[in-house]
Short mmCIF file of C-alpha atoms in Angstrom, two decimals:
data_model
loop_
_atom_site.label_atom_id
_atom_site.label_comp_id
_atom_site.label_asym_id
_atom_site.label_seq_id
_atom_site.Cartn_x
_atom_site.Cartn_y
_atom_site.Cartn_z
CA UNK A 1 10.45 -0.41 -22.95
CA UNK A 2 10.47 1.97 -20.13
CA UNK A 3 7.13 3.36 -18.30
CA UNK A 4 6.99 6.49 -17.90
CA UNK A 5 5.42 7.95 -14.27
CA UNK A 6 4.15 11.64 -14.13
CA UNK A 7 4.41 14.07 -11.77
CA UNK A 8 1.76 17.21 -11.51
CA UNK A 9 2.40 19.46 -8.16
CA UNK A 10 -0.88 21.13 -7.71
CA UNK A 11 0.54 22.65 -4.39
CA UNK A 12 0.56 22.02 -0.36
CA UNK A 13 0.30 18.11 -0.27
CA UNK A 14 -1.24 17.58 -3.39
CA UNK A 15 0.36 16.12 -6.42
CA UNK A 16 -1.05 13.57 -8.77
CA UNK A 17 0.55 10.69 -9.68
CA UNK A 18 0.26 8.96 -13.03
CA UNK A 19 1.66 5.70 -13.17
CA UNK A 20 0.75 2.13 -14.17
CA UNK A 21 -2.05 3.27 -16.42
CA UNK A 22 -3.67 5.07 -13.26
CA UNK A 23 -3.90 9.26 -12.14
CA UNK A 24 -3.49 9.20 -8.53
CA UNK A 25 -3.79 12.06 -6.06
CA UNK A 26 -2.37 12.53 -2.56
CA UNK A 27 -4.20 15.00 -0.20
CA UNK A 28 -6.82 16.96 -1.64
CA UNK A 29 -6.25 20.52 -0.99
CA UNK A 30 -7.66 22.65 -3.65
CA UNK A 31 -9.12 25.59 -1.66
CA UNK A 32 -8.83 29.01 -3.24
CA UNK A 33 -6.31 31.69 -0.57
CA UNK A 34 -7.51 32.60 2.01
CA UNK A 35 -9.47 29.62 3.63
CA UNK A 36 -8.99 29.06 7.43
CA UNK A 37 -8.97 26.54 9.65
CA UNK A 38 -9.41 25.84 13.18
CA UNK A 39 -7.45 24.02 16.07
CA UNK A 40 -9.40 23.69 19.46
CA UNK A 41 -12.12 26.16 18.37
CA UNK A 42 -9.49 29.00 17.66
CA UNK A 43 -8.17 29.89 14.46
CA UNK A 44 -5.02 28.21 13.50
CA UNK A 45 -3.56 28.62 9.65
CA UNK A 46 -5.26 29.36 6.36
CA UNK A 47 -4.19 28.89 2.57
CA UNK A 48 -1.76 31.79 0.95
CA UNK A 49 -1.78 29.88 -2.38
CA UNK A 50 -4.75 28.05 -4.63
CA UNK A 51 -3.91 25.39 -6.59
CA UNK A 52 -1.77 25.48 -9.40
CA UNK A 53 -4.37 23.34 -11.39
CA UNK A 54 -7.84 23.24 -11.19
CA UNK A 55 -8.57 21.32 -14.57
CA UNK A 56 -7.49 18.05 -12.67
CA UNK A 57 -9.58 15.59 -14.70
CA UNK A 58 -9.76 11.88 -14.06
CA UNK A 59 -8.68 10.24 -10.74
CA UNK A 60 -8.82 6.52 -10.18
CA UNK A 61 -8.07 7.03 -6.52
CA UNK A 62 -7.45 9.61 -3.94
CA UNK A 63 -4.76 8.62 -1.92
CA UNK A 64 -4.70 10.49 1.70
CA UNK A 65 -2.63 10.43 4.70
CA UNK A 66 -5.36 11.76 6.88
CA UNK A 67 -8.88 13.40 7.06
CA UNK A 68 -9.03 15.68 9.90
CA UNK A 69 -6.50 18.30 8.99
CA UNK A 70 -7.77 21.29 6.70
CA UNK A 71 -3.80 21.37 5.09
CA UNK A 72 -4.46 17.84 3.90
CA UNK A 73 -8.27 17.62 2.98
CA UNK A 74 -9.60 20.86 2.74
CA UNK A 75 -13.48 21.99 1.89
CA UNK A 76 -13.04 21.94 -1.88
CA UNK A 77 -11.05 18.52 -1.37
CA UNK A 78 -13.36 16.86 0.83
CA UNK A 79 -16.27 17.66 -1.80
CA UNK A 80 -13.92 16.54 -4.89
CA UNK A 81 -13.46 13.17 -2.91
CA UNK A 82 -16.88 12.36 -3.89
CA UNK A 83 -16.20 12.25 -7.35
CA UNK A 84 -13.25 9.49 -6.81
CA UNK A 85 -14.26 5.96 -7.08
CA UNK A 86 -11.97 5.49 -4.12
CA UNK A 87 -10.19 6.86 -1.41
CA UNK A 88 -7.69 5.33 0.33
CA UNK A 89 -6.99 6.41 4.08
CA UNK A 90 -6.31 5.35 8.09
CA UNK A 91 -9.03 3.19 9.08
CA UNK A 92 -10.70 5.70 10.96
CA UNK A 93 -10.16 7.98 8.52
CA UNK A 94 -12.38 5.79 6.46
CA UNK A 95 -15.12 5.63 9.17
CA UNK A 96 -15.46 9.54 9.72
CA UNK A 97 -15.32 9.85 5.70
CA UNK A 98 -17.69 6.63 4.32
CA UNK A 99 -19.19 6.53 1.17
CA UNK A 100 -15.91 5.47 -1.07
CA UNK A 101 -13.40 5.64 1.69
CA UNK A 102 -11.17 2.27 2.45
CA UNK A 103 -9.10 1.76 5.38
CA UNK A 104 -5.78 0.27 5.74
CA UNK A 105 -4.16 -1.04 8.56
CA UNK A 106 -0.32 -0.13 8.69
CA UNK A 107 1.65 -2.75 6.17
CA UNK A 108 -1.93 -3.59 4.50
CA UNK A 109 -1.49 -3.94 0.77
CA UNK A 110 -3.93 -3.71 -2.36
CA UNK A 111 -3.98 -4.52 -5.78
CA UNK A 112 -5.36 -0.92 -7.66
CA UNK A 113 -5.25 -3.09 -10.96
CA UNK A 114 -2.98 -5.62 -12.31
CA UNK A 115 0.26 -3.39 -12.69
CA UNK A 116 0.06 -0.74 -9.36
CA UNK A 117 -0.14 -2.01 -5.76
CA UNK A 118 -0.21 0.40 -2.67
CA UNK A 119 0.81 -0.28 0.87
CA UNK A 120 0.10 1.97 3.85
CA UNK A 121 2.80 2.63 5.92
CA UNK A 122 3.39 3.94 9.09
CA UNK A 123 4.12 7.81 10.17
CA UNK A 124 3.77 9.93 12.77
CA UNK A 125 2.25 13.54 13.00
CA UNK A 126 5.08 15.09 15.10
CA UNK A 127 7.24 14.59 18.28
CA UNK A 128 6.21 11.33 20.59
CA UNK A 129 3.53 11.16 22.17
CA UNK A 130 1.52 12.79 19.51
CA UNK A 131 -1.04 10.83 18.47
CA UNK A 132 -3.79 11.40 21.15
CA UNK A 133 -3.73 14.93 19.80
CA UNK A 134 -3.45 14.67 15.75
CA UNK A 135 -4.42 11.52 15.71
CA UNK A 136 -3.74 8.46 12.91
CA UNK A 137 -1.75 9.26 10.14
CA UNK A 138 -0.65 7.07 7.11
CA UNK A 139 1.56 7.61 4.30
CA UNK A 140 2.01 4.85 1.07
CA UNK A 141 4.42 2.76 -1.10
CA UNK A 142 2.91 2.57 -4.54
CA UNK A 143 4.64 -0.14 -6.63
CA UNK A 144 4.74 -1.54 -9.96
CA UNK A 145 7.31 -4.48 -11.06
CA UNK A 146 9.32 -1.87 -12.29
CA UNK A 147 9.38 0.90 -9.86
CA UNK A 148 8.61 1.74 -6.30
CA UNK A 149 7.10 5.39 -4.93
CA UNK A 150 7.12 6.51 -1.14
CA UNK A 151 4.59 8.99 -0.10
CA UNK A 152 5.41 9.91 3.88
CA UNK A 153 2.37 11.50 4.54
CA UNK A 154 2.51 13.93 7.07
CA UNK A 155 5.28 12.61 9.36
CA UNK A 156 8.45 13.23 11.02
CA UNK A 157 11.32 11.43 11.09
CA UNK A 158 11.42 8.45 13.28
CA UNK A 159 11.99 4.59 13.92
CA UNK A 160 8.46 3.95 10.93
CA UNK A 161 10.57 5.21 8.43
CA UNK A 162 13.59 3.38 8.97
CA UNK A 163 10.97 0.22 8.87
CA UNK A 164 9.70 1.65 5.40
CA UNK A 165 13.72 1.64 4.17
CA UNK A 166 13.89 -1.85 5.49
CA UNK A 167 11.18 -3.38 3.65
CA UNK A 168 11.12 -1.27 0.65
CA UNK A 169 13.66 0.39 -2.26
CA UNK A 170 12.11 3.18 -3.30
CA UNK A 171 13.40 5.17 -6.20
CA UNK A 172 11.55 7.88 -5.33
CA UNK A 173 10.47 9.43 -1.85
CA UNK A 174 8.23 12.09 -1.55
CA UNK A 175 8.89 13.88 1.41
CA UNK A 176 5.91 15.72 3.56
CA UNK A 177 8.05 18.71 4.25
CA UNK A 178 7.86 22.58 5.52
CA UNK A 179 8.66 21.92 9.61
CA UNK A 180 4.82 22.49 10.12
CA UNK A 181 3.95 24.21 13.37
CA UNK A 182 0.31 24.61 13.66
CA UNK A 183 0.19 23.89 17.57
CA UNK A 184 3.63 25.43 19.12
CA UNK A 185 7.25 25.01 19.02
CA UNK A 186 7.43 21.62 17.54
CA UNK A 187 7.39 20.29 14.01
CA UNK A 188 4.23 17.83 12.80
CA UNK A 189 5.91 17.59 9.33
CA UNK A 190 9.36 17.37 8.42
CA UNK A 191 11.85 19.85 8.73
CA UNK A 192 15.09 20.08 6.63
CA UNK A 193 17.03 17.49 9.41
CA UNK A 194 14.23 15.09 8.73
CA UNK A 195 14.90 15.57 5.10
CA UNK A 196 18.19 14.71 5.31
CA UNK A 197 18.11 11.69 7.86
CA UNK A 198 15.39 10.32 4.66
CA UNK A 199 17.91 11.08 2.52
CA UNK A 200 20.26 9.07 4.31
CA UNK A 201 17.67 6.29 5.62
CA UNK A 202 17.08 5.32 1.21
CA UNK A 203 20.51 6.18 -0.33
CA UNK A 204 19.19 5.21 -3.49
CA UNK A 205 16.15 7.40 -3.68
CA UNK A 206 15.41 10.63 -4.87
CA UNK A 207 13.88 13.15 -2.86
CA UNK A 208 11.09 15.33 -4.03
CA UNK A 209 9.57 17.63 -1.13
CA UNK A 210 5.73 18.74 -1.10
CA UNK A 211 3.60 20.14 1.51
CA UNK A 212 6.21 23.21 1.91
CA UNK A 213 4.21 26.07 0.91
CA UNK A 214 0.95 27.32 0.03
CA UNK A 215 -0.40 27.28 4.01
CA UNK A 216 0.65 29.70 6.73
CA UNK A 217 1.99 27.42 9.28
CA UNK A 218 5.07 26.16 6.81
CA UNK A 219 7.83 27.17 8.57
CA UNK A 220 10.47 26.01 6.19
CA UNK A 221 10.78 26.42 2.11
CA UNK A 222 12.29 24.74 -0.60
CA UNK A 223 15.45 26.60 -0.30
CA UNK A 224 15.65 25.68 3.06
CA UNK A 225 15.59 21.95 1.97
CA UNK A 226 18.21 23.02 -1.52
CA UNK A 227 20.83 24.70 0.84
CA UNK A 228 20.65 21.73 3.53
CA UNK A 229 21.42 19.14 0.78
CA UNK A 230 24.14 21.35 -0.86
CA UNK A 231 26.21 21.89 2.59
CA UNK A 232 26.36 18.21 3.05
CA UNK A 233 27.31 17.73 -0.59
CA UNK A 234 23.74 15.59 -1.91
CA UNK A 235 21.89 18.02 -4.01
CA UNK A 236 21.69 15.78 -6.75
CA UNK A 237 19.47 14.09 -3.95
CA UNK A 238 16.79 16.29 -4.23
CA UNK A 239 14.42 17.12 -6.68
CA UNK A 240 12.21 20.38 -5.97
CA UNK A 241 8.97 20.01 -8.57
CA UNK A 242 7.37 23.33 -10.38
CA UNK A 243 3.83 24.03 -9.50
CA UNK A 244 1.85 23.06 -12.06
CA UNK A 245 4.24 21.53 -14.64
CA UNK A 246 3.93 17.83 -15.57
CA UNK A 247 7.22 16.34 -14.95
CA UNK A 248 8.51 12.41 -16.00
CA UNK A 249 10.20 10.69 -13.51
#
């Protein structure tokens, strides 16, 4: 008998995942418009769009790629985190957070119960040479006997995620899109090239872009990513989700 996994797109990063008898949720963002954030004391990008859900319910575990960026844990996030037996996050992630916060070291694996494992895996928050300035990001394989689901977290394309697509089949990859540029010319997330190398890097895998609207600093939309895939002939590739709508995978 086949399990069925849920999708629900609340919006940004956020989705919640419901699979193996668990609700998951990636980043927490579930500000109403207009909230803005700061980079270096000045203001940097604020929310166009709420959530498409605020009725979220039950969550066995919050699963985040990082704290310190308002587009992935904003205020009404960070508070909701405290009503989530766990949250899983970079190890110093875990330290700034506390109270239910856990750590993982990149390749670190944990049993959420006895069907639905999660490993963090690596990613990186924009061009080389990056990290002293955005700091540790993480994204996750969650995995069950029958299926395996690749969050990115906020990354860009690079050697991590070719390790990912060497250690792990994915069906699904969910892709931490929209070419975000909240500090200058470069992208921090991916951009519709970085879509496609993913694409490419798990041939077998579906891809289902988030964190592509809904915040200012999104340079790139979802039929950005739809007209990418269709000139190089894969848009049965992609999957783009509808805010708000529970979807089966």
């Amino acid at each position: 008998m086949k399990k069925v996994v849920n999708i629900i797109y609340i919006g940004g990063p956020t989705i919640i995942l419901e699979i193996g008898g668990l609700r998951l949720m990636t980043d927490p963002t579930l500000d109403p418009p207009g909230e803005e954030f700061m980079i270096n004391g000045k203001p940097a990008y604020h929310k166009i769009e709420g959530p498409a859900e605020t009725n979220i319910g039950k969550i066995d575990a919050v699963l985040l790629s990082h704290d310190q960026h308002g587009d992935n844990l904003d205020n009404a996030g960070r508070e909701f985190l405290k009503s989530v037996p766990k949250t899983f996050t970079t190890k110093v992630g875990a330290e700034r957070l506390r109270g239910n916060a856990v750590g993982l070291s990149t390749w670190e694996s944990i049993a959420l119960n006895n069907e639905v494992t999660i490993t963090s895996t690596p990613a990186r928050h924009g061009p080389a040479g990056i990290k002293q300035i955005s700091g540790d990001v993480t994204g996750f394989i969650v995995a069950t006997k029958e299926m395996q689901v690749y969050l990115t977290g906020d990354t860009v394309f690079y050697d991590g995620i070719e390790e990912v697509a060497e250690k792990f089949n994915p069906k699904y990859v969910f892709i931490f899109a929209g070419a975000a540029k909240p500090r200058g010319p470069f992208n921090v997330t991916m951009g519709t090239n970085d879509a496609i190398d993913t694409a490419f890097a798990f041939p077998g895998a579906t891809i289902i872009p988030v964190h592509f609207e809904g915040w200012s600093h999104y340079t790139e939309t979802g039929e950005m990513l739809r007209q990418s895939f269709n000139a190089l002939g894969i848009t049965d590739r992609l999957k783009i989700l509808k805010s708000g709508v529970k979807t089966e995978l």
